[in-house]
Amino acid sequence: MDKNIKYCNSLTEFSRLKTVEVNIGNVKFGGDNPIRLQSMTTTDTMDTQQSVEQAIRMIDAGCELVRYTAPSKKEAENLKAIREMLNTKGYTTPLVADIHFTPNAAEVAALHIEKVRVNPGNYADKKRFEEIDYTDESYQVELDRIRERFTPLVLLCKQKGRAIRIGTNHGSLSDRITSRFGDSAIGMVESALEFIQICEDNEFYNLVISMKSSNPLIMVQAYRILASKMIEKGQCYPLHLGVTEAGEGEDGRIKSAVGIGALLEDGLGDTIRVSLTEAPEMEIPVARKLAERYLLRSTHDYIKPIDFVLPYNPFDHQKTNTNAVHNIGGKNHPIVISDLTHLTTIKPVHLFGAGYSYNATDDKWNIKEQAVDYVYTGENIIDFNLPGTLNVICDAKVWQNQPQTYPIFGDLDSYSFATKKSDKLNFICVDASDLDAIAKFDKTVVLVIYSSNFHRMAEKRRFFIELMQKNVKTPIVIFNEYTGIDDESFQLFSSTDFGALLIDGMSDGIWIKTENCSNLQLNTSTAFGILQATRTRISKTDYISCPSCGRTLFDLQETTAKIRAKTNHLKGLKIGIMGCIVNGPGEMADADYGYVGVGKGKINLYKERTVVKKNIAEKEAVDELVNLIKEYGDWVDLKN
Ligand code: SF4
């Protein structure tokens, strides 16, 4: 993929990509319409009462499109009753049927409700994780077969005024697509383009497109590639943004904000679904916070423009090449800096929130997996013995070459004229708007970049681009400050601001400062969560848990909590927790171990993509999962 292809309006001046306006029932999506918020029910679609009640809770929370699973014709048929009951209660919000494997259910659903979501990976194709050698002819035969299966739905939707979402999922790409394009972002896009082409050949344009993955890096790349193809063609369909199987709580919010936020920052996205393993109405406030951040974004201050002739590839993650200075930059993973300037005196106990606990009896430090690398103390000097893995940054005017301590200079001039400097490591603060500040720095310098621009991610990215264009390899730490917002907003906004840069390989470290919000512990877990979500530094177990839907065969929230309680010390391991066998194995395709509902009270356990224990009773399944991890040698005992 040519890195110089335009995938949004501008990298420096915020505006939303103009898409075709699509009617979904009485709500318009895309065009100049606001970013729409949507979610999916978790009830059994055959349970009309429960399905209606849950939809009402979602709509009352602000949901503008409600999705139901329709695994077979009978559920698709019951959408009629659900639609009617909602209408009777005065709720005309459009409904969507979620279809996998069952074209006939899609055609029934289109008779009753406003939109049908199809997954190109399994609408007419199969996934058995097989590599098949296609000739051009045999590939075309498969495409013709898909056209034959999909066209009746397209014509029906056209006749009835319905909309279709072509919803590609990374985890359920067909064997046909992966055989030709690999298990890749480009494969996701090609898979959707085939379906778009069939719609266009039938002059049907009431389309919304999505490119979801549980890996925010792949997800962002896929949406960018898709947007670039649509821009090139001059026909942009509305984009439905989402990170699949994001999980619950903090992890789910961070992962979602990294992926969805990175795209929104570039003006991509017309509707959002945040997939959390929580009640669906809980997803709406999160989606709203993400979307509302961009209402006034176009009023931001000027950022020096750049063409899409880039020194990095926005379609393929690669870390920016920087020099190593001490333990920052080069091949080091990004560092985390905690800000302790709110303290007047710093004592060992204050480092607890930064991942260090001091045991006075043994005179030893316990260091957690998520322990920060540096603390910034301003004019304070730490006067106790530090843990070996921790360094201190203090203001240059109080720096006296204390052990493990390095100075920070407020600007370039104060560094240039300073008489006292470290011969190992010096931090210099630079405003990201000051592109003229970029020069060749000496081998001890790490820049800390900040921005007061309303579009601060873009201003910092502009700075990185200038550095690369000038071939300056000085390591960069990104600084962001958050004031007076609630904890959830803090996590969502910081995940977006840092995540969008980390996805493009930019940054050798992150420094979060908060005032009247959050706390040191939350700042630390958020910083490590962002690095984990961008796969730039792994410090904990990764859970790929589905949001649950009408197909779910066990209590996902409760089971996820049980699995997490037993395994959350297994740093670097990816565990998939999936509600059903229909989509679960595909969606958790890159997990190391999988826990998948296969029938009522029955679980299948996976080692990577292979089922290794079948039909385990649910009450024994979590322990069996632990045994399986032990059998394969990936278990470590929890340290006290
Ligand atoms: S994997 Fe989960 S969300 Fe997806 S269809 Fe199955 S139960 Fe529903």
Short mmCIF file of C-alpha atoms in Angstrom, two decimals, residues 412-586:
data_model
loop_
_atom_site.label_atom_id
_atom_site.label_comp_id
_atom_site.label_asym_id
_atom_site.label_seq_id
_atom_site.Cartn_x
_atom_site.Cartn_y
_atom_site.Cartn_z
CA LEU A 412 15.95 25.06 24.28
CA ASP A 413 17.63 28.34 25.29
CA SER A 414 17.85 27.39 28.94
CA TYR A 415 19.49 24.13 27.89
CA SER A 416 21.90 25.81 25.47
CA PHE A 417 23.08 28.35 28.05
CA ALA A 418 23.09 26.01 31.07
CA THR A 419 26.35 25.49 32.92
CA LYS A 420 25.20 22.30 34.65
CA LYS A 421 24.05 19.45 32.45
CA SER A 422 24.02 15.69 32.81
CA ASP A 423 26.58 13.89 30.67
CA LYS A 424 24.08 11.04 30.31
CA LEU A 425 20.53 12.35 29.96
CA ASN A 426 18.91 15.79 29.70
CA PHE A 427 15.20 16.44 29.08
CA ILE A 428 14.13 19.59 27.21
CA CYS A 429 10.52 20.79 26.98
CA VAL A 430 9.45 21.95 23.52
CA ASP A 431 6.15 23.38 22.29
CA ALA A 432 5.05 21.18 19.38
CA SER A 433 3.98 24.27 17.42
CA ASP A 434 7.62 25.41 17.31
CA LEU A 435 8.82 23.51 14.25
CA ASP A 436 11.82 25.86 13.94
CA ALA A 437 13.09 24.46 17.25
CA ILE A 438 13.99 21.24 15.49
CA ALA A 439 17.71 20.94 14.98
CA LYS A 440 20.38 18.32 15.60
CA PHE A 441 20.52 17.80 19.34
CA ASP A 442 23.42 16.29 21.24
CA LYS A 443 23.36 12.59 22.21
CA THR A 444 22.13 13.24 25.77
CA VAL A 445 18.90 14.99 24.83
CA VAL A 446 15.34 13.67 25.07
CA LEU A 447 12.61 16.10 24.00
CA VAL A 448 9.34 16.37 25.91
CA ILE A 449 6.74 17.82 23.57
CA TYR A 450 3.56 19.54 24.68
CA SER A 451 0.85 21.47 22.88
CA SER A 452 -1.85 23.94 23.83
CA ASN A 453 -3.59 23.54 20.48
CA PHE A 454 -7.20 22.30 20.64
CA HIS A 455 -6.12 19.74 18.00
CA ARG A 456 -3.07 18.76 19.98
CA MET A 457 -2.57 15.24 18.68
CA ALA A 458 -2.32 16.59 15.14
CA GLU A 459 0.08 19.33 16.20
CA LYS A 460 2.34 16.76 17.85
CA ARG A 461 2.14 14.46 14.85
CA ARG A 462 3.17 17.43 12.69
CA PHE A 463 6.21 17.84 14.95
CA PHE A 464 7.15 14.16 14.54
CA ILE A 465 6.82 14.45 10.77
CA GLU A 466 9.12 17.50 10.74
CA LEU A 467 11.66 15.59 12.85
CA MET A 468 11.60 12.67 10.43
CA GLN A 469 11.84 14.93 7.41
CA LYS A 470 14.89 16.63 8.93
CA ASN A 471 16.32 13.23 9.87
CA VAL A 472 16.56 14.16 13.54
CA LYS A 473 16.61 10.99 15.66
CA THR A 474 16.28 12.51 19.11
CA PRO A 475 13.89 10.46 21.31
CA ILE A 476 10.56 12.11 22.08
CA VAL A 477 8.32 11.86 25.12
CA ILE A 478 4.72 13.07 24.70
CA PHE A 479 3.29 15.20 27.49
CA ASN A 480 -0.45 15.72 27.97
CA GLU A 481 -2.29 17.42 30.81
CA TYR A 482 -5.91 16.83 31.89
CA THR A 483 -7.82 19.08 34.26
CA GLY A 484 -11.16 18.76 36.05
CA ILE A 485 -12.73 15.87 34.13
CA ASP A 486 -14.25 12.62 35.41
CA ASP A 487 -12.15 9.45 35.51
CA GLU A 488 -13.82 7.86 32.50
CA SER A 489 -13.34 10.96 30.33
CA PHE A 490 -9.73 11.12 31.45
CA GLN A 491 -9.13 7.53 30.33
CA LEU A 492 -10.93 7.97 27.02
CA PHE A 493 -9.26 11.27 26.12
CA SER A 494 -5.75 10.27 27.15
CA SER A 495 -6.09 6.95 25.30
CA THR A 496 -7.06 8.86 22.17
CA ASP A 497 -4.37 11.52 22.48
CA PHE A 498 -1.46 9.16 23.14
CA GLY A 499 -2.87 6.16 21.28
CA ALA A 500 -3.28 7.98 17.96
CA LEU A 501 0.46 8.78 17.95
CA LEU A 502 1.62 5.39 19.23
CA ILE A 503 -0.36 3.66 16.48
CA ASP A 504 1.82 5.53 13.99
CA GLY A 505 4.94 4.44 15.87
CA MET A 506 5.48 7.93 17.27
CA SER A 507 6.74 8.39 20.81
CA ASP A 508 9.39 6.95 23.07
CA GLY A 509 7.47 7.66 26.21
CA ILE A 510 4.34 9.05 27.76
CA TRP A 511 3.93 11.59 30.54
CA ILE A 512 0.48 12.26 31.96
CA LYS A 513 -0.17 15.18 34.29
CA THR A 514 -3.56 15.58 35.92
CA GLU A 515 -5.09 18.30 38.05
CA ASN A 516 -8.43 18.03 39.85
CA CYS A 517 -9.01 14.67 38.24
CA SER A 518 -7.79 11.08 38.31
CA ASN A 519 -5.02 10.04 40.74
CA LEU A 520 -1.52 8.64 40.49
CA GLN A 521 -2.66 5.00 40.47
CA LEU A 522 -5.21 5.63 37.73
CA ASN A 523 -2.67 7.62 35.71
CA THR A 524 -0.22 4.71 35.96
CA SER A 525 -2.72 2.01 34.98
CA THR A 526 -4.02 4.19 32.14
CA ALA A 527 -0.53 4.83 30.78
CA PHE A 528 0.32 1.11 30.79
CA GLY A 529 -3.14 0.30 29.41
CA ILE A 530 -2.54 2.61 26.45
CA LEU A 531 0.84 1.01 25.76
CA GLN A 532 -0.75 -2.44 26.00
CA ALA A 533 -3.60 -1.49 23.65
CA THR A 534 -1.15 -0.13 21.09
CA ARG A 535 1.01 -3.25 21.60
CA THR A 536 4.04 -1.12 22.24
CA ARG A 537 4.68 -2.42 25.78
CA ILE A 538 3.04 -5.51 27.22
CA SER A 539 2.66 -5.49 30.99
CA LYS A 540 -0.39 -7.64 31.66
CA THR A 541 -2.66 -10.39 30.36
CA ASP A 542 -4.72 -9.39 27.33
CA TYR A 543 -8.39 -10.40 27.40
CA ILE A 544 -10.32 -10.56 24.16
CA SER A 545 -13.86 -10.88 25.46
CA CYS A 546 -16.91 -10.48 23.28
CA PRO A 547 -19.55 -7.93 24.24
CA SER A 548 -22.19 -10.74 24.30
CA CYS A 549 -25.42 -10.78 22.31
CA GLY A 550 -28.51 -12.93 21.91
CA ARG A 551 -26.29 -15.90 21.03
CA THR A 552 -24.30 -15.81 24.27
CA LEU A 553 -24.33 -19.11 26.16
CA PHE A 554 -23.02 -18.06 29.59
CA ASP A 555 -22.74 -14.98 31.80
CA LEU A 556 -19.87 -13.22 30.11
CA GLN A 557 -19.28 -10.56 32.74
CA GLU A 558 -19.18 -13.05 35.60
CA THR A 559 -17.02 -15.55 33.71
CA THR A 560 -14.62 -12.87 32.51
CA ALA A 561 -14.23 -11.70 36.12
CA LYS A 562 -13.50 -15.31 37.27
CA ILE A 563 -10.94 -15.90 34.52
CA ARG A 564 -9.35 -12.54 35.15
CA ALA A 565 -9.06 -13.24 38.89
CA LYS A 566 -7.06 -16.42 38.19
CA THR A 567 -4.96 -15.31 35.25
CA ASN A 568 -4.32 -11.59 35.37
CA HIS A 569 -0.69 -12.09 36.44
CA LEU A 570 0.17 -13.93 33.20
CA LYS A 571 1.86 -11.02 31.48
CA GLY A 572 1.72 -11.12 27.70
CA LEU A 573 -0.77 -13.98 27.38
CA LYS A 574 -3.88 -13.37 25.25
CA ILE A 575 -7.04 -15.11 26.45
CA GLY A 576 -10.21 -15.10 24.36
CA ILE A 577 -13.58 -15.38 26.16
CA MET A 578 -16.35 -15.81 23.62
CA GLY A 579 -20.06 -16.30 24.13
CA CYS A 580 -20.73 -18.66 21.23
CA ILE A 581 -19.16 -21.14 18.86
CA VAL A 582 -20.63 -19.43 15.78
CA ASN A 583 -18.38 -16.38 15.86
CA GLY A 584 -16.15 -16.93 18.88
CA PRO A 585 -13.31 -18.99 17.37
CA GLY A 586 -12.93 -16.58 14.44
#
